[in-house]
Amino acid sequence: MDSGDTAFVLLACALVMLMTPGLALFYGGLVRSKNVLATMLQSFICLGVVSILWVVCGYSLAFGPDRWGLIGGLDWALLRSVGLDPGPYAATIPHLLFSAFQLMFAIITPALITGAFAERMKFSGFLLFTVLWTLLVYFPVCHWVWGGGWLGKLGALDFAGGTVIHINSGAAALACALVVGKRRGYRKEPFQPHNLPLTVLGAGLLWFGWFGFNAGSALAAGMVATLAFFNTQVAAGAAAVAWVTVEWIKIGKPTMLGAASGAVAGLVAVTPAAGFVSPMAAMWIGLVAGGVCYGAVMAKEKLNYDDALDVVGIHGVGGLWGALATGLFASTASNTAGADGLFYGNATQLLVQALGALAAIVYSFALSWILLKVTGVVTGLRVPDDEEVQGLDLSQHSETGYKL
């Protein structure tokens, strides 16, 4: 047991927890004022719902003793045998602390999906879908990569969640946008963010918390954490500049929303690579992410699906680029962990990264589609048209965000 590592991961754990309220602010500012509280609640309530699932069976399913490479057993259900001594995943911190750190990842992943169906989904349907999705999609995919499952054994690299969190949530978000359907009046009336300063505050909290997200994934205060910390900053900054530059060329003006969106895209893209690549590689990952994710968001209009807050374009596409970029730029010369990528003589790593991404996309999209259909039968998915016009704050929660 190392007190320094324990203190470091405790702090990182708190930073990652802060990302979920940060996401609530980020999303809340992007919707219309009549839906701000409903949108924020969908993120915030995940702090409670997923925590309960995690204690009851989630940690065991995700990280418990492997069963067939697909899922963890129930040996650690109700956190049995998960105590204050070091566990199998980190030798210098308490097993319970490792579980707490991973819980924060499990919380924010379904919260990310909510941006795809913002302003139109019933709260009861959201709750049921979140419970089912977390149990049947997040926990298995997490086990595949980090818990001793088949992708981890194959050698897939995912330092802090490019595949487990961002590709996984992005594929689910696409299914949600298609199954739930477009917002009433989509492309016929303006859907402008009602409070961009709120969104910028949320983006700042996400950026701040992301240092815990990525550096904390080293699970020790040392060289790898330092590398991941620095790479996080470089990639986010580069992506913000790239997004604003492309936007400036395309529409003639740079925007604050573009800078915030670009920063988040860079953070997403560097997540799987943060502890495996050099700072120069992180800069390139961020620069490409800014341009590619901007293009993906613009393509949404041509593809005619209503991903309200661009979860697919930023988290899905950004996570996919990050997973593949890890297979390109990973270098044992730059860090003390991982394997070499294509640019350092190991083409196999890129193939493994692509396979892992494809597996997560197909599984998450297909299961999400099925779970949405089940939810639609049990609770219904969408609010009635008159409640959507009124706004979800009043119709679903009998409250308003602003009293002016």
mmCIF file of C-alpha atoms in Angstrom, residues 46-217:
data_model
loop_
_atom_site.group_PDB
_atom_site.id
_atom_site.type_symbol
_atom_site.label_atom_id
_atom_site.label_comp_id
_atom_site.label_asym_id
_atom_site.label_seq_id
_atom_site.Cartn_x
_atom_site.Cartn_y
_atom_site.Cartn_z
ATOM 1 C CA CYS A 46 -26.975 8.720 -12.935
ATOM 2 C CA LEU A 47 -24.855 9.496 -9.876
ATOM 3 C CA GLY A 48 -27.490 7.691 -7.834
ATOM 4 C CA VAL A 49 -28.852 5.002 -10.148
ATOM 5 C CA VAL A 50 -25.512 3.671 -11.358
ATOM 6 C CA SER A 51 -23.993 3.782 -7.865
ATOM 7 C CA ILE A 52 -26.692 1.391 -6.630
ATOM 8 C CA LEU A 53 -26.226 -0.943 -9.593
ATOM 9 C CA TRP A 54 -22.465 -0.888 -9.064
ATOM 10 C CA VAL A 55 -22.666 -1.979 -5.433
ATOM 11 C CA VAL A 56 -25.295 -4.658 -6.025
ATOM 12 C CA CYS A 57 -23.666 -6.395 -8.988
ATOM 13 C CA GLY A 58 -22.010 -3.967 -11.404
ATOM 14 C CA TYR A 59 -18.462 -4.028 -10.096
ATOM 15 C CA SER A 60 -18.534 -7.804 -9.990
ATOM 16 C CA LEU A 61 -19.900 -8.107 -13.528
ATOM 17 C CA ALA A 62 -17.344 -5.651 -14.890
ATOM 18 C CA PHE A 63 -14.236 -6.653 -12.927
ATOM 19 C CA GLY A 64 -15.049 -9.898 -11.158
ATOM 20 C CA PRO A 65 -13.353 -13.219 -12.012
ATOM 21 C CA ASP A 66 -13.665 -13.787 -15.740
ATOM 22 C CA ARG A 67 -16.370 -16.002 -17.215
ATOM 23 C CA TRP A 68 -15.695 -17.120 -20.800
ATOM 24 C CA GLY A 69 -14.014 -13.807 -21.665
ATOM 25 C CA LEU A 70 -17.425 -12.133 -21.799
ATOM 26 C CA ILE A 71 -18.469 -11.095 -18.286
ATOM 27 C CA GLY A 72 -17.322 -11.160 -14.692
ATOM 28 C CA GLY A 73 -18.821 -13.595 -12.213
ATOM 29 C CA LEU A 74 -20.901 -12.597 -9.209
ATOM 30 C CA ASP A 75 -18.148 -13.406 -6.709
ATOM 31 C CA TRP A 76 -17.899 -9.724 -5.732
ATOM 32 C CA ALA A 77 -21.630 -8.915 -5.769
ATOM 33 C CA LEU A 78 -22.590 -6.564 -2.918
ATOM 34 C CA LEU A 79 -18.838 -5.825 -2.805
ATOM 35 C CA ARG A 80 -18.032 -9.083 -1.055
ATOM 36 C CA SER A 81 -14.231 -9.429 -0.717
ATOM 37 C CA VAL A 82 -13.759 -5.843 -1.946
ATOM 38 C CA GLY A 83 -12.021 -4.316 1.025
ATOM 39 C CA LEU A 84 -9.236 -1.970 2.052
ATOM 40 C CA ASP A 85 -6.333 -4.210 1.112
ATOM 41 C CA PRO A 86 -4.832 -3.932 -2.383
ATOM 42 C CA GLY A 87 -6.758 -5.862 -5.043
ATOM 43 C CA PRO A 88 -5.861 -7.630 -8.278
ATOM 44 C CA TYR A 89 -5.973 -4.495 -10.445
ATOM 45 C CA ALA A 90 -3.748 -2.121 -8.458
ATOM 46 C CA ALA A 91 -1.027 -3.196 -6.064
ATOM 47 C CA THR A 92 -0.552 0.056 -4.152
ATOM 48 C CA ILE A 93 -4.107 1.298 -3.480
ATOM 49 C CA PRO A 94 -7.099 -0.253 -1.661
ATOM 50 C CA HIS A 95 -9.293 -2.545 -3.717
ATOM 51 C CA LEU A 96 -12.321 -0.478 -2.656
ATOM 52 C CA LEU A 97 -10.694 2.676 -4.018
ATOM 53 C CA PHE A 98 -10.144 1.038 -7.398
ATOM 54 C CA SER A 99 -13.828 0.116 -7.383
ATOM 55 C CA ALA A 100 -14.801 3.696 -6.496
ATOM 56 C CA PHE A 101 -12.643 5.105 -9.292
ATOM 57 C CA GLN A 102 -14.180 2.761 -11.861
ATOM 58 C CA LEU A 103 -17.660 3.601 -10.566
ATOM 59 C CA MET A 104 -17.199 7.201 -11.687
ATOM 60 C CA PHE A 105 -16.535 5.970 -15.239
ATOM 61 C CA ALA A 106 -19.659 3.809 -15.115
ATOM 62 C CA ILE A 107 -21.732 6.812 -13.998
ATOM 63 C CA ILE A 108 -20.778 9.210 -16.762
ATOM 64 C CA THR A 109 -21.104 6.752 -19.660
ATOM 65 C CA PRO A 110 -24.928 6.453 -19.727
ATOM 66 C CA ALA A 111 -25.117 10.164 -18.907
ATOM 67 C CA LEU A 112 -23.287 10.890 -22.167
ATOM 68 C CA ILE A 113 -25.996 9.103 -24.151
ATOM 69 C CA THR A 114 -28.706 11.469 -22.904
ATOM 70 C CA GLY A 115 -27.593 14.184 -25.304
ATOM 71 C CA ALA A 116 -28.890 12.121 -28.222
ATOM 72 C CA PHE A 117 -32.530 12.146 -27.072
ATOM 73 C CA ALA A 118 -32.555 15.499 -25.247
ATOM 74 C CA GLU A 119 -35.863 17.409 -25.118
ATOM 75 C CA ARG A 120 -38.165 14.498 -25.972
ATOM 76 C CA MET A 121 -37.786 11.344 -23.831
ATOM 77 C CA LYS A 122 -39.991 10.401 -20.877
ATOM 78 C CA PHE A 123 -38.146 10.339 -17.585
ATOM 79 C CA SER A 124 -39.557 6.920 -16.701
ATOM 80 C CA GLY A 125 -38.376 5.547 -20.027
ATOM 81 C CA PHE A 126 -34.980 7.125 -19.546
ATOM 82 C CA LEU A 127 -34.589 5.474 -16.136
ATOM 83 C CA LEU A 128 -35.541 2.014 -17.379
ATOM 84 C CA PHE A 129 -33.297 2.273 -20.430
ATOM 85 C CA THR A 130 -30.380 3.514 -18.313
ATOM 86 C CA VAL A 131 -30.668 0.597 -15.896
ATOM 87 C CA LEU A 132 -30.933 -1.979 -18.681
ATOM 88 C CA TRP A 133 -28.178 -0.422 -20.772
ATOM 89 C CA THR A 134 -25.749 -0.165 -17.878
ATOM 90 C CA LEU A 135 -26.355 -3.789 -16.899
ATOM 91 C CA LEU A 136 -26.366 -5.362 -20.339
ATOM 92 C CA VAL A 137 -24.058 -3.118 -22.366
ATOM 93 C CA TYR A 138 -21.658 -1.102 -20.214
ATOM 94 C CA PHE A 139 -20.680 -3.803 -17.728
ATOM 95 C CA PRO A 140 -19.951 -6.463 -20.393
ATOM 96 C CA VAL A 141 -17.953 -4.107 -22.659
ATOM 97 C CA CYS A 142 -16.016 -2.831 -19.647
ATOM 98 C CA HIS A 143 -15.164 -6.430 -18.752
ATOM 99 C CA TRP A 144 -14.076 -7.220 -22.310
ATOM 100 C CA VAL A 145 -11.429 -4.506 -22.227
ATOM 101 C CA TRP A 146 -10.441 -3.884 -18.598
ATOM 102 C CA GLY A 147 -11.776 -6.777 -16.547
ATOM 103 C CA GLY A 148 -9.850 -9.680 -18.067
ATOM 104 C CA GLY A 149 -12.186 -10.257 -21.022
ATOM 105 C CA TRP A 150 -11.455 -11.254 -24.579
ATOM 106 C CA LEU A 151 -10.442 -7.842 -25.958
ATOM 107 C CA GLY A 152 -7.972 -7.238 -23.149
ATOM 108 C CA LYS A 153 -6.469 -10.667 -23.683
ATOM 109 C CA LEU A 154 -6.228 -9.918 -27.399
ATOM 110 C CA GLY A 155 -4.106 -6.874 -26.576
ATOM 111 C CA ALA A 156 -6.541 -4.008 -27.179
ATOM 112 C CA LEU A 157 -5.250 -0.754 -25.670
ATOM 113 C CA ASP A 158 -7.697 1.618 -23.986
ATOM 114 C CA PHE A 159 -5.939 3.697 -21.380
ATOM 115 C CA ALA A 160 -8.956 5.538 -19.952
ATOM 116 C CA GLY A 161 -12.070 4.664 -21.931
ATOM 117 C CA GLY A 162 -12.036 5.438 -25.659
ATOM 118 C CA THR A 163 -13.736 2.141 -26.472
ATOM 119 C CA VAL A 164 -15.386 1.359 -23.139
ATOM 120 C CA ILE A 165 -16.906 4.816 -22.664
ATOM 121 C CA HIS A 166 -16.932 6.959 -25.791
ATOM 122 C CA ILE A 167 -17.382 4.496 -28.655
ATOM 123 C CA ASN A 168 -19.795 2.542 -26.482
ATOM 124 C CA SER A 169 -21.941 5.580 -25.647
ATOM 125 C CA GLY A 170 -21.654 6.985 -29.183
ATOM 126 C CA ALA A 171 -23.038 3.813 -30.768
ATOM 127 C CA ALA A 172 -25.873 3.747 -28.230
ATOM 128 C CA ALA A 173 -26.576 7.421 -28.929
ATOM 129 C CA LEU A 174 -27.009 6.688 -32.632
ATOM 130 C CA ALA A 175 -29.512 3.944 -31.827
ATOM 131 C CA CYS A 176 -31.363 6.334 -29.504
ATOM 132 C CA ALA A 177 -31.556 9.104 -32.090
ATOM 133 C CA LEU A 178 -32.948 6.699 -34.693
ATOM 134 C CA VAL A 179 -35.424 4.852 -32.465
ATOM 135 C CA VAL A 180 -36.714 7.788 -30.405
ATOM 136 C CA GLY A 181 -37.033 9.936 -33.522
ATOM 137 C CA LYS A 182 -36.625 13.606 -34.282
ATOM 138 C CA ARG A 183 -37.721 16.442 -32.047
ATOM 139 C CA ARG A 184 -41.029 18.041 -32.954
ATOM 140 C CA GLY A 185 -40.303 20.805 -35.471
ATOM 141 C CA TYR A 186 -36.807 19.521 -36.286
ATOM 142 C CA ARG A 187 -35.369 21.465 -39.242
ATOM 143 C CA LYS A 188 -38.564 23.547 -39.380
ATOM 144 C CA GLU A 189 -37.881 25.817 -36.411
ATOM 145 C CA PRO A 190 -34.664 26.975 -34.716
ATOM 146 C CA PHE A 191 -33.174 24.890 -31.917
ATOM 147 C CA GLN A 192 -30.650 27.312 -30.477
ATOM 148 C CA PRO A 193 -28.688 26.807 -27.232
ATOM 149 C CA HIS A 194 -30.404 28.910 -24.592
ATOM 150 C CA ASN A 195 -27.351 29.597 -22.369
ATOM 151 C CA LEU A 196 -23.901 29.199 -23.877
ATOM 152 C CA PRO A 197 -22.108 30.539 -20.773
ATOM 153 C CA LEU A 198 -23.601 27.551 -18.911
ATOM 154 C CA THR A 199 -22.209 25.257 -21.592
ATOM 155 C CA VAL A 200 -18.771 26.862 -21.359
ATOM 156 C CA LEU A 201 -18.783 26.374 -17.586
ATOM 157 C CA GLY A 202 -19.674 22.729 -18.142
ATOM 158 C CA ALA A 203 -16.898 22.349 -20.717
ATOM 159 C CA GLY A 204 -14.419 23.841 -18.262
ATOM 160 C CA LEU A 205 -15.466 21.403 -15.540
ATOM 161 C CA LEU A 206 -15.204 18.517 -17.999
ATOM 162 C CA TRP A 207 -11.708 19.614 -19.030
ATOM 163 C CA PHE A 208 -10.685 19.985 -15.379
ATOM 164 C CA GLY A 209 -12.148 16.619 -14.400
ATOM 165 C CA TRP A 210 -10.562 14.928 -17.404
ATOM 166 C CA PHE A 211 -7.142 15.216 -15.764
ATOM 167 C CA GLY A 212 -8.457 12.805 -13.151
ATOM 168 C CA PHE A 213 -10.079 10.722 -15.860
ATOM 169 C CA ASN A 214 -6.850 10.182 -17.796
ATOM 170 C CA ALA A 215 -3.989 10.699 -15.338
ATOM 171 C CA GLY A 216 -5.866 8.818 -12.630
ATOM 172 C CA SER A 217 -6.120 5.789 -14.900
#
